[in-house]
């Protein structure tokens, strides 16, 4: 019974919530302020010029490395990685559902770590390697194929998040038990109720990935 | 009249959905993903108050913000807002961030009006009236099982009364008559049971992307479960010929009954697109999705029910209310019953159809009362249920299903009588419940089937896939008839301009679409045979299709493709309609739950659920099972977690998000055993839908399992720590536990 902690939903891919927050844009947000507070910022910027956090404002030109390609885009400092991928780069695999780090639909892999891209700022991802599920192997040895075969999806809107969390988890835990898989994808929510297929798909994908 | 083939190669097997890989690889484009060139992003301003009047609204500042292209105001000065989340205005801008800034910059002055947001508030003496006719609308009492003579006497008594008193008096007379029956019962229980409002929480929020391709031609990508419903609504709203509106829904991220129409936001998106001359994407944010996009209404019932000592229910009196209605009594044969229901109005988003509308509420209340009565009689609640099954064909069906389920959960070996479940802090309990649903199809739907000379086969219909696998089901039927594989079939749905298709609701899609699909493909095949028979030196009735080959007089003659090539230039194309004999209506089903309850913390852990479901002929066992699992998990959420929490003081919803509005994650999922009840006579009934039935009885079974475990009834759903501990505290105050 001790495992049943209503607030203790893990992050995608098995990182604890705390670790996750450290790695995501919430930390970065302290260094980046929104484009609206520009007047105050101008002064602050002058003061903080050479030391302390870097201050961005207005429009920011950015190059993001997504799925192996460099994408130039214009964002605002407050733009999330998710909105940047979806709205500006037309990379729409990751979905926006809760928009605040509680459902996992937006999961992307940044420098090998799964993150909730809805609470990761795009500007914090400059120079990092971003992977979304569009880049995953869709053949028999890949995670997407296992989800399809085991019907780990219905409407499919949560599915990109589950597939991504699952891939990130399996990359680090190639031989998981069912209980480990449960923990590993506990940061994701499905409304259609596909968990039975999802868990089977994760176990099957673990096996299939070894054949790759 | 037609029949499904006696032996099938594909139908009833486990076939992965055709679009599964597209969904699992992120390549499927949902309406909220589509990005036509020059598209603007929309954002919505909605009421922050539960009840208010707009005294002024000023968009000047908002219009001047960078990137803002248009603002469309729906609720103007003088308009009344009836709930938090009520639509006010929307903006379209170059980026989504700018659109959100724009709605934030709209200046609105509100005159706050008094609100009621909970049923308790609405029903309290002296509550502000928020609805013309009062916050509570009492329905007329209904009655069942009284003799004509008794009824005539009651009407005589009531007749002379003034109109206003008639209903009240009739209710009293009915209750008196049933009470007479209950007076002779060996055991009678009275209980009050209640279930909260829950929201659909579709993961893809409601909305659409609107694109005017000409001044009088509108294309929208809508997240909907009814492409043709949305098309008709938009055509009406913009005064367009219906054929000038195209609604496209290749994929959609969940609806559960809440996504049939264009809605005010859909029309507003089209308005903004018209104003700006650019496509506009407008979807609700997560909070508004909870607030404004529908919910399962609450339900509460004061139930009095009695039975003889040999376990036959004799009568029932129900006084129910809620923010919506539900059928009652439910499932069981009750000789005499009366019921009165009141609808309660609150300043909160309105109800919409939600997976098996009304049934989970009815089931939970009925099954709790049945269980409590069995307990009072001191009999096994399973045996008690069997003694009170309906007398129609459902009776034997339930009996067979109960036997299957009892075996799988270990009812006879493991279940202990209520409360006799040990002395430690963790108590195990078992519960069960029965449900019923219609799930028949419409008879006016069409499917077209085109066989091209290159061998490709295309099905078309204006239905859509809400997640059930509708696209795949059609392809399986076609492939079965044509001797091909489902992946050989192009199954085109999700387009309102295709032949009329069924909206995805009420478990009606598969039974509505399968017969016309069967008909279209059969006709197209026969037409193909007619056209190519001469070329293969045979009569059309000497041709057959098997394993991707054309058989002539029973012998494989050539591949499917070569056979189709004989068509020359002209494809064959046929449209199919409803054919009797292929579909049916009416299902039962039962579920069992095993739970562990920590009586110190009130935490309930569901350890196992068994779901037995009949639904006639199953087309795709794999996606059928997914629907049953999904229904069960939906019911588990209802049973354990979900609840719209309204703050009486401020009138706002306190959990309009996805962390405090709790839904099960992978760790909350118990072992779930799903079995189809499908003996030959079930298959012979033809296709029946399965979306709704398996979600109905889960919360009821869990509730009964919890009571079995802890020895007292938890009369309020969900089975949250708070409700469990409250029930234990109440019982210990009353000296019961
Ligand atoms: S959308 Fe990012 S976690 Fe829900
Ligand atoms: S498949 Fe619909 S939300 Fe998971």
PDB file of C-alpha atoms in Angstrom, chain A residues 1-9 17 35-36 59 74-76 78-80 83-84 86-105 132-139 142-160 162-164 179 181-199, chain B residues 15-17 19-21 23-30 32-35 41 95-98 100-101 104 198-205 251-254 256 281 283-286 354-355 426 465-468 596-598 601 603-605 607 622-624 626-631 633-634 637 640-642 656-672:
ATOM      1  CA  UNK A   1       0.000   0.000   0.000  1.00  0.00           C
ATOM      2  CA  UNK A   2       2.904   2.322   0.566  1.00  0.00           C
ATOM      3  CA  UNK A   3       3.401   2.614  -3.154  1.00  0.00           C
ATOM      4  CA  UNK A   4       0.052   4.223  -3.587  1.00  0.00           C
ATOM      5  CA  UNK A   5       1.012   7.862  -3.340  1.00  0.00           C
ATOM      6  CA  UNK A   6      -1.452  10.062  -5.171  1.00  0.00           C
ATOM      7  CA  UNK A   7       1.041  12.845  -5.676  1.00  0.00           C
ATOM      8  CA  UNK A   8       3.977  10.669  -6.485  1.00  0.00           C
ATOM      9  CA  UNK A   9       3.537  10.236 -10.198  1.00  0.00           C
ATOM     10  CA  UNK A  17       9.883  14.037 -10.317  1.00  0.00           C
ATOM     11  CA  UNK A  35       9.140  39.153 -23.309  1.00  0.00           C
ATOM     12  CA  UNK A  36       6.618  41.331 -21.503  1.00  0.00           C
ATOM     13  CA  UNK A  59      12.167  37.489 -30.293  1.00  0.00           C
ATOM     14  CA  UNK A  74      12.165  32.338 -33.990  1.00  0.00           C
ATOM     15  CA  UNK A  75      10.743  31.946 -30.528  1.00  0.00           C
ATOM     16  CA  UNK A  76      10.041  34.037 -27.491  1.00  0.00           C
ATOM     17  CA  UNK A  78       8.765  32.011 -22.787  1.00  0.00           C
ATOM     18  CA  UNK A  79       8.045  29.648 -25.701  1.00  0.00           C
ATOM     19  CA  UNK A  80       8.025  26.062 -24.570  1.00  0.00           C
ATOM     20  CA  UNK A  83       4.954  24.765 -28.672  1.00  0.00           C
ATOM     21  CA  UNK A  84       8.123  25.381 -30.636  1.00  0.00           C
ATOM     22  CA  UNK A  86       4.440  21.811 -32.775  1.00  0.00           C
ATOM     23  CA  UNK A  87       3.660  25.352 -33.838  1.00  0.00           C
ATOM     24  CA  UNK A  88       6.908  26.434 -35.446  1.00  0.00           C
ATOM     25  CA  UNK A  89       8.614  23.292 -36.709  1.00  0.00           C
ATOM     26  CA  UNK A  90       5.503  21.274 -37.544  1.00  0.00           C
ATOM     27  CA  UNK A  91       6.869  18.383 -35.485  1.00  0.00           C
ATOM     28  CA  UNK A  92       3.531  17.326 -34.038  1.00  0.00           C
ATOM     29  CA  UNK A  93       4.245  13.889 -32.612  1.00  0.00           C
ATOM     30  CA  UNK A  94       4.477  15.246 -29.053  1.00  0.00           C
ATOM     31  CA  UNK A  95       1.021  16.399 -27.970  1.00  0.00           C
ATOM     32  CA  UNK A  96      -0.178  19.157 -25.718  1.00  0.00           C
ATOM     33  CA  UNK A  97      -2.629  17.840 -23.161  1.00  0.00           C
ATOM     34  CA  UNK A  98      -2.194  19.194 -19.620  1.00  0.00           C
ATOM     35  CA  UNK A  99       0.470  21.753 -20.519  1.00  0.00           C
ATOM     36  CA  UNK A 100       1.921  21.586 -17.028  1.00  0.00           C
ATOM     37  CA  UNK A 101       3.948  18.475 -16.449  1.00  0.00           C
ATOM     38  CA  UNK A 102       1.300  16.068 -15.272  1.00  0.00           C
ATOM     39  CA  UNK A 103       0.343  13.803 -18.169  1.00  0.00           C
ATOM     40  CA  UNK A 104       3.408  13.002 -20.279  1.00  0.00           C
ATOM     41  CA  UNK A 105       1.756  13.463 -23.684  1.00  0.00           C
ATOM     42  CA  UNK A 132      10.908  12.984 -30.797  1.00  0.00           C
ATOM     43  CA  UNK A 133       9.206   9.732 -31.662  1.00  0.00           C
ATOM     44  CA  UNK A 134       9.091  10.608 -35.341  1.00  0.00           C
ATOM     45  CA  UNK A 135      12.737   9.526 -35.420  1.00  0.00           C
ATOM     46  CA  UNK A 136      12.158   6.105 -33.853  1.00  0.00           C
ATOM     47  CA  UNK A 137      12.630   2.874 -35.750  1.00  0.00           C
ATOM     48  CA  UNK A 138       9.201   1.890 -37.048  1.00  0.00           C
ATOM     49  CA  UNK A 139      10.304  -1.613 -37.993  1.00  0.00           C
ATOM     50  CA  UNK A 142      11.151  -0.670 -32.582  1.00  0.00           C
ATOM     51  CA  UNK A 143       8.831   0.517 -29.852  1.00  0.00           C
ATOM     52  CA  UNK A 144       6.107   1.870 -32.208  1.00  0.00           C
ATOM     53  CA  UNK A 145       5.681  -1.530 -33.815  1.00  0.00           C
ATOM     54  CA  UNK A 146       5.133  -3.174 -30.420  1.00  0.00           C
ATOM     55  CA  UNK A 147       2.459  -0.610 -29.531  1.00  0.00           C
ATOM     56  CA  UNK A 148       0.691  -1.330 -32.806  1.00  0.00           C
ATOM     57  CA  UNK A 149       0.927  -5.121 -32.494  1.00  0.00           C
ATOM     58  CA  UNK A 150      -0.270  -5.181 -28.869  1.00  0.00           C
ATOM     59  CA  UNK A 151      -2.874  -2.486 -29.457  1.00  0.00           C
ATOM     60  CA  UNK A 152      -1.357  -0.234 -26.826  1.00  0.00           C
ATOM     61  CA  UNK A 153      -3.364   2.624 -28.246  1.00  0.00           C
ATOM     62  CA  UNK A 154      -6.926   3.635 -28.964  1.00  0.00           C
ATOM     63  CA  UNK A 155      -7.581   7.268 -29.851  1.00  0.00           C
ATOM     64  CA  UNK A 156      -3.810   7.505 -29.867  1.00  0.00           C
ATOM     65  CA  UNK A 157      -3.436  10.994 -28.445  1.00  0.00           C
ATOM     66  CA  UNK A 158      -1.478   9.877 -25.401  1.00  0.00           C
ATOM     67  CA  UNK A 159       0.426   7.325 -27.459  1.00  0.00           C
ATOM     68  CA  UNK A 160       3.347   9.482 -28.620  1.00  0.00           C
ATOM     69  CA  UNK A 162       3.910   6.660 -23.948  1.00  0.00           C
ATOM     70  CA  UNK A 163       6.021   5.493 -26.870  1.00  0.00           C
ATOM     71  CA  UNK A 164       8.659   8.107 -26.120  1.00  0.00           C
ATOM     72  CA  UNK A 179       6.703  -3.671 -12.152  1.00  0.00           C
ATOM     73  CA  UNK A 181       7.846  -0.842 -16.594  1.00  0.00           C
ATOM     74  CA  UNK A 182       4.860   0.399 -14.577  1.00  0.00           C
ATOM     75  CA  UNK A 183       7.137   2.753 -12.647  1.00  0.00           C
ATOM     76  CA  UNK A 184       8.949   3.735 -15.795  1.00  0.00           C
ATOM     77  CA  UNK A 185       5.838   5.012 -17.541  1.00  0.00           C
ATOM     78  CA  UNK A 186       4.017   6.273 -14.481  1.00  0.00           C
ATOM     79  CA  UNK A 187       4.450   9.868 -15.565  1.00  0.00           C
ATOM     80  CA  UNK A 188       2.031   9.341 -18.442  1.00  0.00           C
ATOM     81  CA  UNK A 189      -1.759   9.289 -18.489  1.00  0.00           C
ATOM     82  CA  UNK A 190      -4.103   7.636 -20.965  1.00  0.00           C
ATOM     83  CA  UNK A 191      -7.798   8.499 -20.889  1.00  0.00           C
ATOM     84  CA  UNK A 192      -8.935   5.713 -23.216  1.00  0.00           C
ATOM     85  CA  UNK A 193      -7.462   3.154 -20.818  1.00  0.00           C
ATOM     86  CA  UNK A 194      -4.868   1.419 -22.970  1.00  0.00           C
ATOM     87  CA  UNK A 195      -2.519   0.509 -20.128  1.00  0.00           C
ATOM     88  CA  UNK A 196      -2.836  -3.242 -20.535  1.00  0.00           C
ATOM     89  CA  UNK A 197      -1.688  -3.059 -24.155  1.00  0.00           C
ATOM     90  CA  UNK A 198       0.919  -0.432 -23.306  1.00  0.00           C
ATOM     91  CA  UNK A 199       2.536  -2.576 -20.614  1.00  0.00           C
TER      92      UNK A 199
ATOM     93  CA  UNK B  15      -5.945  -7.936 -36.053  1.00  0.00           C
ATOM     94  CA  UNK B  16      -3.830  -4.863 -35.266  1.00  0.00           C
ATOM     95  CA  UNK B  17      -5.410  -1.642 -36.377  1.00  0.00           C
ATOM     96  CA  UNK B  19      -3.519   3.083 -38.467  1.00  0.00           C
ATOM     97  CA  UNK B  20      -1.759   1.802 -35.344  1.00  0.00           C
ATOM     98  CA  UNK B  21       1.726   2.437 -36.591  1.00  0.00           C
ATOM     99  CA  UNK B  23      -0.420   6.713 -34.279  1.00  0.00           C
ATOM    100  CA  UNK B  24       2.490   5.030 -32.506  1.00  0.00           C
ATOM    101  CA  UNK B  25       5.123   6.776 -34.590  1.00  0.00           C
ATOM    102  CA  UNK B  26       3.760  10.306 -34.244  1.00  0.00           C
ATOM    103  CA  UNK B  27       2.962  10.521 -37.921  1.00  0.00           C
ATOM    104  CA  UNK B  28      -0.803  10.555 -37.562  1.00  0.00           C
ATOM    105  CA  UNK B  29      -2.000  14.127 -37.985  1.00  0.00           C
ATOM    106  CA  UNK B  30      -4.772  15.003 -35.561  1.00  0.00           C
ATOM    107  CA  UNK B  32      -4.948  19.887 -33.506  1.00  0.00           C
ATOM    108  CA  UNK B  33      -1.780  19.044 -35.471  1.00  0.00           C
ATOM    109  CA  UNK B  34      -2.895  20.173 -38.899  1.00  0.00           C
ATOM    110  CA  UNK B  35      -1.122  23.338 -40.019  1.00  0.00           C
ATOM    111  CA  UNK B  41      -3.394  30.508 -33.725  1.00  0.00           C
ATOM    112  CA  UNK B  95       1.771  32.937 -32.748  1.00  0.00           C
ATOM    113  CA  UNK B  96      -0.031  31.129 -29.996  1.00  0.00           C
ATOM    114  CA  UNK B  97       1.772  33.157 -27.346  1.00  0.00           C
ATOM    115  CA  UNK B  98       0.474  36.349 -28.966  1.00  0.00           C
ATOM    116  CA  UNK B 100      -2.950  34.240 -25.406  1.00  0.00           C
ATOM    117  CA  UNK B 101      -1.623  37.721 -24.684  1.00  0.00           C
ATOM    118  CA  UNK B 104      -5.577  38.474 -21.570  1.00  0.00           C
ATOM    119  CA  UNK B 198     -16.901  13.792 -13.519  1.00  0.00           C
ATOM    120  CA  UNK B 199     -15.508  15.362 -16.667  1.00  0.00           C
ATOM    121  CA  UNK B 200     -14.686  13.681 -19.961  1.00  0.00           C
ATOM    122  CA  UNK B 201     -11.079  14.904 -19.913  1.00  0.00           C
ATOM    123  CA  UNK B 202     -10.509  14.125 -23.593  1.00  0.00           C
ATOM    124  CA  UNK B 203      -6.777  14.274 -24.114  1.00  0.00           C
ATOM    125  CA  UNK B 204      -7.156  16.192 -27.342  1.00  0.00           C
ATOM    126  CA  UNK B 205      -9.224  19.134 -26.231  1.00  0.00           C
ATOM    127  CA  UNK B 251      -7.813  10.938 -36.236  1.00  0.00           C
ATOM    128  CA  UNK B 252      -9.227  12.410 -33.077  1.00  0.00           C
ATOM    129  CA  UNK B 253      -7.990  12.353 -29.518  1.00  0.00           C
ATOM    130  CA  UNK B 254     -10.957  11.054 -27.558  1.00  0.00           C
ATOM    131  CA  UNK B 256     -16.471   9.776 -24.993  1.00  0.00           C
ATOM    132  CA  UNK B 281      -6.648  26.754 -35.225  1.00  0.00           C
ATOM    133  CA  UNK B 283      -8.743  24.469 -29.318  1.00  0.00           C
ATOM    134  CA  UNK B 284      -9.715  24.729 -25.657  1.00  0.00           C
ATOM    135  CA  UNK B 285      -7.009  24.906 -23.051  1.00  0.00           C
ATOM    136  CA  UNK B 286      -6.950  22.170 -20.401  1.00  0.00           C
ATOM    137  CA  UNK B 354     -20.609  10.409 -21.495  1.00  0.00           C
ATOM    138  CA  UNK B 355     -19.839   6.788 -22.329  1.00  0.00           C
ATOM    139  CA  UNK B 426      -5.474  -4.137   5.292  1.00  0.00           C
ATOM    140  CA  UNK B 465     -12.644   6.505 -35.661  1.00  0.00           C
ATOM    141  CA  UNK B 466     -12.976   7.716 -32.096  1.00  0.00           C
ATOM    142  CA  UNK B 467     -10.386   5.182 -31.005  1.00  0.00           C
ATOM    143  CA  UNK B 468     -12.433   2.019 -31.288  1.00  0.00           C
ATOM    144  CA  UNK B 596      -7.523  -4.176  -0.597  1.00  0.00           C
ATOM    145  CA  UNK B 597      -8.509  -1.357   1.743  1.00  0.00           C
ATOM    146  CA  UNK B 598      -6.208   0.178   4.302  1.00  0.00           C
ATOM    147  CA  UNK B 601      -5.487   5.572   5.652  1.00  0.00           C
ATOM    148  CA  UNK B 603      -6.602   4.041   0.593  1.00  0.00           C
ATOM    149  CA  UNK B 604      -8.227   1.523  -1.724  1.00  0.00           C
ATOM    150  CA  UNK B 605      -6.129  -0.544  -4.044  1.00  0.00           C
ATOM    151  CA  UNK B 607      -6.119  -5.827  -7.115  1.00  0.00           C
ATOM    152  CA  UNK B 622      -7.870  -7.356 -30.389  1.00  0.00           C
ATOM    153  CA  UNK B 623      -9.567  -3.963 -30.589  1.00  0.00           C
ATOM    154  CA  UNK B 624     -12.680  -5.416 -28.926  1.00  0.00           C
ATOM    155  CA  UNK B 626      -8.993  -2.920 -25.885  1.00  0.00           C
ATOM    156  CA  UNK B 627     -12.427  -1.379 -25.669  1.00  0.00           C
ATOM    157  CA  UNK B 628     -13.380  -3.597 -22.758  1.00  0.00           C
ATOM    158  CA  UNK B 629     -10.095  -2.908 -20.944  1.00  0.00           C
ATOM    159  CA  UNK B 630     -10.598   0.785 -21.639  1.00  0.00           C
ATOM    160  CA  UNK B 631     -14.155   0.688 -20.335  1.00  0.00           C
ATOM    161  CA  UNK B 633     -10.231   1.426 -16.601  1.00  0.00           C
ATOM    162  CA  UNK B 634     -12.666   4.293 -17.158  1.00  0.00           C
ATOM    163  CA  UNK B 637     -11.267   5.958 -12.475  1.00  0.00           C
ATOM    164  CA  UNK B 640     -11.617   5.401  -7.190  1.00  0.00           C
ATOM    165  CA  UNK B 641     -10.445   8.802  -8.292  1.00  0.00           C
ATOM    166  CA  UNK B 642     -12.572  11.127 -10.345  1.00  0.00           C
ATOM    167  CA  UNK B 656      -9.518  21.841 -13.495  1.00  0.00           C
ATOM    168  CA  UNK B 657      -6.160  20.332 -14.376  1.00  0.00           C
ATOM    169  CA  UNK B 658      -4.598  16.895 -14.588  1.00  0.00           C
ATOM    170  CA  UNK B 659      -2.783  16.620 -11.307  1.00  0.00           C
ATOM    171  CA  UNK B 660      -5.652  17.238  -8.895  1.00  0.00           C
ATOM    172  CA  UNK B 661      -8.234  15.788 -11.256  1.00  0.00           C
ATOM    173  CA  UNK B 662      -6.927  12.308 -10.764  1.00  0.00           C
ATOM    174  CA  UNK B 663      -6.847   9.581 -13.390  1.00  0.00           C
ATOM    175  CA  UNK B 664      -5.200   6.191 -13.107  1.00  0.00           C
ATOM    176  CA  UNK B 665      -1.600   5.809 -14.184  1.00  0.00           C
ATOM    177  CA  UNK B 666       0.117   2.532 -14.979  1.00  0.00           C
ATOM    178  CA  UNK B 667       0.741   1.745 -11.298  1.00  0.00           C
ATOM    179  CA  UNK B 668      -2.965   1.974 -10.511  1.00  0.00           C
ATOM    180  CA  UNK B 669      -3.924  -0.681 -13.032  1.00  0.00           C
ATOM    181  CA  UNK B 670      -4.843  -3.996 -11.441  1.00  0.00           C
ATOM    182  CA  UNK B 671      -4.837  -7.377 -13.067  1.00  0.00           C
ATOM    183  CA  UNK B 672      -7.784  -7.210 -15.464  1.00  0.00           C
TER     184      UNK B 672
END
